[in-house]
PDB file of C-alpha atoms in Angstrom:
ATOM      1  CA  MET A   1    -127.302  24.384  43.990  1.00  0.00           C
ATOM      2  CA  ARG A   2    -124.773  21.592  45.123  1.00  0.00           C
ATOM      3  CA  LYS A   3    -125.828  22.487  48.754  1.00  0.00           C
ATOM      4  CA  ILE A   4    -129.730  22.072  48.140  1.00  0.00           C
ATOM      5  CA  ALA A   5    -129.182  18.681  45.997  1.00  0.00           C
ATOM      6  CA  VAL A   6    -126.922  17.818  49.398  1.00  0.00           C
ATOM      7  CA  LEU A   7    -129.555  18.124  51.850  1.00  0.00           C
ATOM      8  CA  THR A   8    -132.167  17.413  49.772  1.00  0.00           C
ATOM      9  CA  ILE A   9    -130.556  13.834  49.513  1.00  0.00           C
ATOM     10  CA  SER A  10    -129.565  13.504  53.478  1.00  0.00           C
ATOM     11  CA  LEU A  11    -133.026  14.051  54.191  1.00  0.00           C
ATOM     12  CA  MET A  12    -134.142  11.748  52.333  1.00  0.00           C
ATOM     13  CA  VAL A  13    -131.546   9.227  53.656  1.00  0.00           C
ATOM     14  CA  MET A  14    -132.918  10.262  57.289  1.00  0.00           C
ATOM     15  CA  LEU A  15    -136.720   9.674  56.178  1.00  0.00           C
ATOM     16  CA  MET A  16    -135.956   5.995  55.131  1.00  0.00           C
ATOM     17  CA  ALA A  17    -133.973   5.420  58.025  1.00  0.00           C
ATOM     18  CA  SER A  18    -136.358   6.634  60.612  1.00  0.00           C
ATOM     19  CA  CYS A  19    -139.522   5.139  58.934  1.00  0.00           C
ATOM     20  CA  GLY A  20    -138.226   2.026  57.539  1.00  0.00           C
ATOM     21  CA  GLN A  21    -139.136   2.410  53.860  1.00  0.00           C
ATOM     22  CA  LYS A  22    -139.424  -1.004  51.617  1.00  0.00           C
ATOM     23  CA  LYS A  23    -136.935  -0.989  48.151  1.00  0.00           C
ATOM     24  CA  LYS A  24    -139.472   0.229  46.002  1.00  0.00           C
ATOM     25  CA  ASP A  25    -139.635   3.265  48.368  1.00  0.00           C
ATOM     26  CA  ALA A  26    -136.182   3.880  48.027  1.00  0.00           C
ATOM     27  CA  ALA A  27    -136.194   3.836  44.272  1.00  0.00           C
ATOM     28  CA  TYR A  28    -138.934   6.469  44.200  1.00  0.00           C
ATOM     29  CA  TYR A  29    -136.885   8.310  46.095  1.00  0.00           C
ATOM     30  CA  GLU A  30    -133.889   8.099  43.814  1.00  0.00           C
ATOM     31  CA  MET A  31    -136.383   8.733  41.027  1.00  0.00           C
ATOM     32  CA  MET A  32    -136.808  12.272  42.682  1.00  0.00           C
ATOM     33  CA  VAL A  33    -132.895  13.076  43.319  1.00  0.00           C
ATOM     34  CA  ASP A  34    -132.488  12.324  39.832  1.00  0.00           C
ATOM     35  CA  SER A  35    -135.337  14.865  38.956  1.00  0.00           C
ATOM     36  CA  ILE A  36    -133.508  17.350  40.828  1.00  0.00           C
ATOM     37  CA  ARG A  37    -130.086  16.589  39.389  1.00  0.00           C
ATOM     38  CA  LYS A  38    -131.719  17.085  35.594  1.00  0.00           C
ATOM     39  CA  ALA A  39    -133.942  20.797  36.765  1.00  0.00           C
ATOM     40  CA  GLU A  40    -130.504  21.848  38.457  1.00  0.00           C
ATOM     41  CA  GLN A  41    -128.752  21.116  34.773  1.00  0.00           C
ATOM     42  CA  VAL A  42    -131.436  22.324  32.539  1.00  0.00           C
ATOM     43  CA  LYS A  43    -131.437  25.650  34.753  1.00  0.00           C
ATOM     44  CA  GLU A  44    -127.692  25.866  34.505  1.00  0.00           C
ATOM     45  CA  LEU A  45    -128.155  26.002  30.779  1.00  0.00           C
ATOM     46  CA  ARG A  46    -130.759  28.325  30.597  1.00  0.00           C
ATOM     47  CA  ARG A  47    -128.597  30.668  32.620  1.00  0.00           C
ATOM     48  CA  GLN A  48    -125.755  30.315  30.306  1.00  0.00           C
ATOM     49  CA  ALA A  49    -127.758  30.760  27.613  1.00  0.00           C
ATOM     50  CA  GLY A  50    -129.101  33.810  29.021  1.00  0.00           C
ATOM     51  CA  ILE A  51    -132.576  32.893  29.326  1.00  0.00           C
ATOM     52  CA  THR A  52    -133.400  33.421  33.258  1.00  0.00           C
ATOM     53  CA  ASP A  53    -136.665  32.878  35.425  1.00  0.00           C
ATOM     54  CA  GLY A  54    -137.281  36.714  36.035  1.00  0.00           C
ATOM     55  CA  ASP A  55    -140.419  38.599  35.437  1.00  0.00           C
ATOM     56  CA  PRO A  56    -140.843  38.345  31.397  1.00  0.00           C
ATOM     57  CA  LEU A  57    -142.030  42.175  31.237  1.00  0.00           C
ATOM     58  CA  GLU A  58    -139.378  43.331  32.991  1.00  0.00           C
ATOM     59  CA  GLU A  59    -137.429  41.005  30.723  1.00  0.00           C
ATOM     60  CA  PHE A  60    -139.097  42.815  28.152  1.00  0.00           C
ATOM     61  CA  PHE A  61    -138.405  46.148  28.126  1.00  0.00           C
ATOM     62  CA  LEU A  62    -134.290  45.751  29.474  1.00  0.00           C
ATOM     63  CA  LYS A  63    -134.091  44.130  25.538  1.00  0.00           C
ATOM     64  CA  LEU A  64    -135.580  46.870  23.980  1.00  0.00           C
ATOM     65  CA  SER A  65    -133.116  48.989  21.127  1.00  0.00           C
ATOM     66  CA  LEU A  66    -132.517  52.427  22.459  1.00  0.00           C
ATOM     67  CA  ARG A  67    -132.843  55.362  19.709  1.00  0.00           C
ATOM     68  CA  THR A  68    -131.019  58.452  21.230  1.00  0.00           C
ATOM     69  CA  LEU A  69    -131.601  62.200  20.755  1.00  0.00           C
ATOM     70  CA  PRO A  70    -132.387  64.004  18.257  1.00  0.00           C
ATOM     71  CA  LEU A  71    -134.846  62.531  16.407  1.00  0.00           C
ATOM     72  CA  GLN A  72    -135.714  64.138  13.195  1.00  0.00           C
ATOM     73  CA  SER A  73    -138.898  62.122  10.906  1.00  0.00           C
ATOM     74  CA  GLU A  74    -138.850  59.703   8.529  1.00  0.00           C
ATOM     75  CA  GLY A  75    -142.243  59.819   7.410  1.00  0.00           C
ATOM     76  CA  LYS A  76    -143.569  56.705   6.390  1.00  0.00           C
ATOM     77  CA  LYS A  77    -140.057  54.770   6.292  1.00  0.00           C
ATOM     78  CA  TRP A  78    -140.058  53.927   9.964  1.00  0.00           C
ATOM     79  CA  GLN A  79    -137.452  50.970   9.611  1.00  0.00           C
ATOM     80  CA  ARG A  80    -134.992  54.215   9.666  1.00  0.00           C
ATOM     81  CA  LEU A  81    -135.457  55.836  13.101  1.00  0.00           C
ATOM     82  CA  GLY A  82    -133.964  52.352  14.653  1.00  0.00           C
ATOM     83  CA  GLU A  83    -134.762  48.666  15.903  1.00  0.00           C
ATOM     84  CA  PHE A  84    -137.943  48.043  16.900  1.00  0.00           C
ATOM     85  CA  THR A  85    -139.266  45.072  19.189  1.00  0.00           C
ATOM     86  CA  LYS A  86    -142.498  43.346  18.317  1.00  0.00           C
ATOM     87  CA  VAL A  87    -145.041  43.324  21.686  1.00  0.00           C
ATOM     88  CA  PRO A  88    -146.468  40.053  22.425  1.00  0.00           C
ATOM     89  CA  ARG A  89    -149.847  40.405  22.183  1.00  0.00           C
ATOM     90  CA  VAL A  90    -150.018  39.235  25.954  1.00  0.00           C
ATOM     91  CA  LEU A  91    -148.073  42.382  27.003  1.00  0.00           C
ATOM     92  CA  ASN A  92    -150.578  45.068  24.772  1.00  0.00           C
ATOM     93  CA  ASP A  93    -152.677  45.631  27.757  1.00  0.00           C
ATOM     94  CA  GLN A  94    -149.561  48.000  28.383  1.00  0.00           C
ATOM     95  CA  PHE A  95    -149.957  50.335  25.920  1.00  0.00           C
ATOM     96  CA  GLY A  96    -153.991  50.298  26.439  1.00  0.00           C
ATOM     97  CA  TYR A  97    -154.381  47.946  23.314  1.00  0.00           C
ATOM     98  CA  MET A  98    -156.551  44.895  22.852  1.00  0.00           C
ATOM     99  CA  SER A  99    -154.737  41.640  22.231  1.00  0.00           C
ATOM    100  CA  ASN A 100    -155.231  41.473  18.333  1.00  0.00           C
ATOM    101  CA  THR A 101    -153.348  44.512  17.775  1.00  0.00           C
ATOM    102  CA  GLU A 102    -150.056  44.440  16.405  1.00  0.00           C
ATOM    103  CA  LEU A 103    -147.530  46.317  17.734  1.00  0.00           C
ATOM    104  CA  GLN A 104    -143.759  47.499  17.772  1.00  0.00           C
ATOM    105  CA  VAL A 105    -141.647  49.475  20.368  1.00  0.00           C
ATOM    106  CA  MET A 106    -138.941  50.891  20.741  1.00  0.00           C
ATOM    107  CA  ALA A 107    -136.979  52.326  24.412  1.00  0.00           C
ATOM    108  CA  MET A 108    -136.405  55.898  24.241  1.00  0.00           C
ATOM    109  CA  PRO A 109    -134.044  58.179  26.466  1.00  0.00           C
ATOM    110  CA  ARG A 110    -135.481  58.493  29.885  1.00  0.00           C
ATOM    111  CA  ALA A 111    -137.499  62.004  30.441  1.00  0.00           C
ATOM    112  CA  ALA A 112    -137.837  63.881  33.921  1.00  0.00           C
ATOM    113  CA  GLY A 113    -136.841  60.105  35.915  1.00  0.00           C
ATOM    114  CA  HIS A 114    -139.713  58.616  33.434  1.00  0.00           C
ATOM    115  CA  GLU A 115    -139.128  55.673  30.841  1.00  0.00           C
ATOM    116  CA  VAL A 116    -139.890  56.625  27.836  1.00  0.00           C
ATOM    117  CA  VAL A 117    -140.706  54.608  24.564  1.00  0.00           C
ATOM    118  CA  MET A 118    -141.861  54.797  21.158  1.00  0.00           C
ATOM    119  CA  LEU A 119    -144.873  52.971  20.207  1.00  0.00           C
ATOM    120  CA  LEU A 120    -145.482  51.597  16.253  1.00  0.00           C
ATOM    121  CA  GLU A 121    -148.526  51.090  14.773  1.00  0.00           C
ATOM    122  CA  MET A 122    -149.570  49.856  11.400  1.00  0.00           C
ATOM    123  CA  GLN A 123    -152.648  52.299   9.967  1.00  0.00           C
ATOM    124  CA  ASP A 124    -152.571  49.832   6.823  1.00  0.00           C
ATOM    125  CA  SER A 125    -150.282  48.091   4.729  1.00  0.00           C
ATOM    126  CA  ILE A 126    -147.683  50.976   4.339  1.00  0.00           C
ATOM    127  CA  THR A 127    -148.641  53.644   6.881  1.00  0.00           C
ATOM    128  CA  PRO A 128    -147.200  53.506  10.389  1.00  0.00           C
ATOM    129  CA  ALA A 129    -148.647  55.795  13.298  1.00  0.00           C
ATOM    130  CA  LEU A 130    -146.131  56.710  15.765  1.00  0.00           C
ATOM    131  CA  TYR A 131    -146.585  57.675  19.633  1.00  0.00           C
ATOM    132  CA  LEU A 132    -144.581  58.652  22.640  1.00  0.00           C
ATOM    133  CA  TYR A 133    -145.006  56.501  25.756  1.00  0.00           C
ATOM    134  CA  THR A 134    -143.831  57.484  29.049  1.00  0.00           C
ATOM    135  CA  MET A 135    -144.233  54.980  31.645  1.00  0.00           C
ATOM    136  CA  ASN A 136    -143.723  54.251  35.440  1.00  0.00           C
ATOM    137  CA  ARG A 137    -141.868  51.739  37.280  1.00  0.00           C
ATOM    138  CA  GLN A 138    -144.821  48.738  36.498  1.00  0.00           C
ATOM    139  CA  HIS A 139    -143.984  49.218  32.845  1.00  0.00           C
ATOM    140  CA  ARG A 140    -147.784  51.266  32.791  1.00  0.00           C
ATOM    141  CA  THR A 141    -148.857  53.858  30.720  1.00  0.00           C
ATOM    142  CA  ILE A 142    -148.488  57.744  32.203  1.00  0.00           C
ATOM    143  CA  ASP A 143    -149.835  59.545  28.970  1.00  0.00           C
ATOM    144  CA  GLN A 144    -149.093  59.106  25.546  1.00  0.00           C
ATOM    145  CA  LEU A 145    -148.493  61.216  22.311  1.00  0.00           C
ATOM    146  CA  CYS A 146    -149.239  60.836  18.893  1.00  0.00           C
ATOM    147  CA  ILE A 147    -146.386  62.401  16.830  1.00  0.00           C
ATOM    148  CA  TYR A 148    -147.306  60.768  13.229  1.00  0.00           C
ATOM    149  CA  GLU A 149    -149.778  59.768  11.136  1.00  0.00           C
ATOM    150  CA  GLU A 150    -152.019  60.366   8.255  1.00  0.00           C
ATOM    151  CA  THR A 151    -156.104  60.744   8.376  1.00  0.00           C
ATOM    152  CA  ALA A 152    -158.321  61.445   5.260  1.00  0.00           C
ATOM    153  CA  GLU A 153    -160.137  64.439   5.851  1.00  0.00           C
ATOM    154  CA  ASP A 154    -163.305  66.025   4.189  1.00  0.00           C
ATOM    155  CA  ARG A 155    -163.827  69.633   4.073  1.00  0.00           C
ATOM    156  CA  ALA A 156    -166.380  71.816   3.373  1.00  0.00           C
ATOM    157  CA  ALA A 157    -164.989  72.876   0.085  1.00  0.00           C
ATOM    158  CA  ASP A 158    -162.727  70.377  -0.699  1.00  0.00           C
ATOM    159  CA  PHE A 159    -161.058  66.867   0.888  1.00  0.00           C
ATOM    160  CA  GLY A 160    -157.820  65.267   1.215  1.00  0.00           C
ATOM    161  CA  LYS A 161    -155.010  64.240   3.932  1.00  0.00           C
ATOM    162  CA  THR A 162    -154.271  65.255   7.508  1.00  0.00           C
ATOM    163  CA  SER A 163    -150.701  64.517   8.373  1.00  0.00           C
ATOM    164  CA  MET A 164    -149.024  64.997  11.797  1.00  0.00           C
ATOM    165  CA  ASP A 165    -145.208  65.047  11.761  1.00  0.00           C
ATOM    166  CA  TYR A 166    -142.878  65.691  14.594  1.00  0.00           C
ATOM    167  CA  TYR A 167    -139.033  66.722  15.732  1.00  0.00           C
ATOM    168  CA  ILE A 168    -137.604  65.779  19.039  1.00  0.00           C
ATOM    169  CA  THR A 169    -134.600  67.645  20.276  1.00  0.00           C
ATOM    170  CA  SER A 170    -131.676  66.020  22.491  1.00  0.00           C
ATOM    171  CA  ASN A 171    -133.384  67.970  25.360  1.00  0.00           C
ATOM    172  CA  TRP A 172    -136.949  66.258  24.873  1.00  0.00           C
ATOM    173  CA  GLU A 173    -138.864  69.293  23.621  1.00  0.00           C
ATOM    174  CA  ILE A 174    -141.230  67.825  20.782  1.00  0.00           C
ATOM    175  CA  THR A 175    -142.835  69.649  17.968  1.00  0.00           C
ATOM    176  CA  LEU A 176    -145.416  68.722  16.259  1.00  0.00           C
ATOM    177  CA  MET A 177    -146.527  69.781  12.766  1.00  0.00           C
ATOM    178  CA  LYS A 178    -149.853  69.296  11.002  1.00  0.00           C
ATOM    179  CA  TYR A 179    -150.114  69.546   7.622  1.00  0.00           C
ATOM    180  CA  TYR A 180    -152.878  69.093   5.187  1.00  0.00           C
ATOM    181  CA  LEU A 181    -152.732  68.088   1.093  1.00  0.00           C
ATOM    182  CA  SER A 182    -155.568  68.742  -0.524  1.00  0.00           C
ATOM    183  CA  HIS A 183    -156.437  66.393  -3.738  1.00  0.00           C
ATOM    184  CA  GLU A 184    -155.891  69.484  -6.019  1.00  0.00           C
ATOM    185  CA  ALA A 185    -152.362  70.048  -4.523  1.00  0.00           C
ATOM    186  CA  THR A 186    -149.221  68.591  -4.939  1.00  0.00           C
ATOM    187  CA  ASN A 187    -147.495  70.379  -1.398  1.00  0.00           C
ATOM    188  CA  PRO A 188    -148.952  70.332   1.800  1.00  0.00           C
ATOM    189  CA  GLU A 189    -149.821  72.872   3.671  1.00  0.00           C
ATOM    190  CA  LEU A 190    -148.727  73.280   7.101  1.00  0.00           C
ATOM    191  CA  GLU A 191    -151.435  74.662   9.126  1.00  0.00           C
ATOM    192  CA  GLU A 192    -150.592  74.358  12.722  1.00  0.00           C
ATOM    193  CA  THR A 193    -147.546  73.455  14.868  1.00  0.00           C
ATOM    194  CA  ARG A 194    -147.552  72.527  19.071  1.00  0.00           C
ATOM    195  CA  ARG A 195    -144.540  72.124  20.793  1.00  0.00           C
ATOM    196  CA  TYR A 196    -144.457  70.032  24.475  1.00  0.00           C
ATOM    197  CA  ILE A 197    -142.575  68.858  27.078  1.00  0.00           C
ATOM    198  CA  ILE A 198    -142.300  65.717  29.395  1.00  0.00           C
ATOM    199  CA  ASN A 199    -143.147  67.378  32.643  1.00  0.00           C
ATOM    200  CA  LYS A 200    -142.025  66.074  36.201  1.00  0.00           C
ATOM    201  CA  GLU A 201    -145.489  63.653  36.595  1.00  0.00           C
ATOM    202  CA  GLY A 202    -144.050  62.352  33.331  1.00  0.00           C
ATOM    203  CA  LYS A 203    -146.931  63.939  31.608  1.00  0.00           C
ATOM    204  CA  PHE A 204    -146.745  65.906  27.740  1.00  0.00           C
ATOM    205  CA  GLU A 205    -147.153  69.434  28.749  1.00  0.00           C
ATOM    206  CA  GLU A 206    -147.738  71.859  25.736  1.00  0.00           C
ATOM    207  CA  VAL A 207    -145.549  75.079  25.864  1.00  0.00           C
ATOM    208  CA  ILE A 208    -145.627  78.228  24.078  1.00  0.00           C
ATOM    209  CA  ILE A 209    -143.689  78.668  20.784  1.00  0.00           C
ATOM    210  CA  GLU A 210    -141.197  81.292  21.172  1.00  0.00           C
ATOM    211  CA  LEU A 211    -140.680  83.094  17.720  1.00  0.00           C
TER     212      LEU A 211
END
């Protein structure tokens, strides 16, 4: 930076000498030099404070808290999973959402060479929906998988609530359990179990569950 400032001042002096500038022009150049010095001081202060002028998208993903595996569901108590970071609304498009949606994300260990994050979307004031996203080097979505949600359901002879729950192993085996809770019951009934892995293309691929 000091070299740039010296070079700038030298260039200005040469210009004034060669063009025979008046005193008011010299004052103008002095103001420019002063502005350059102030800009350098501000940039240095930003550097010391850890504020860079890099790509804001890249900086956002680098600063996410990392949640290690294995991971057991915490139900509605999503705060126990780890430290989620609020997504700036200008970045909602990275996850396929409109800018008026409030989202939070948390970094997960890489899988098959791909970036993975967990996304939190609140269905209401207390009910979360959780998704896993695989992303490319530009932080664009490759694939996504819902791992936790609750939905109301009307059936032919009953009504109640369907919920999805999960467990993730340390080698990225994702087991999803679908439950149904009738309005007349106190305990949910397990209806379906599915298992997924993340393949080399970064897609969530369903695999057979070995009994």
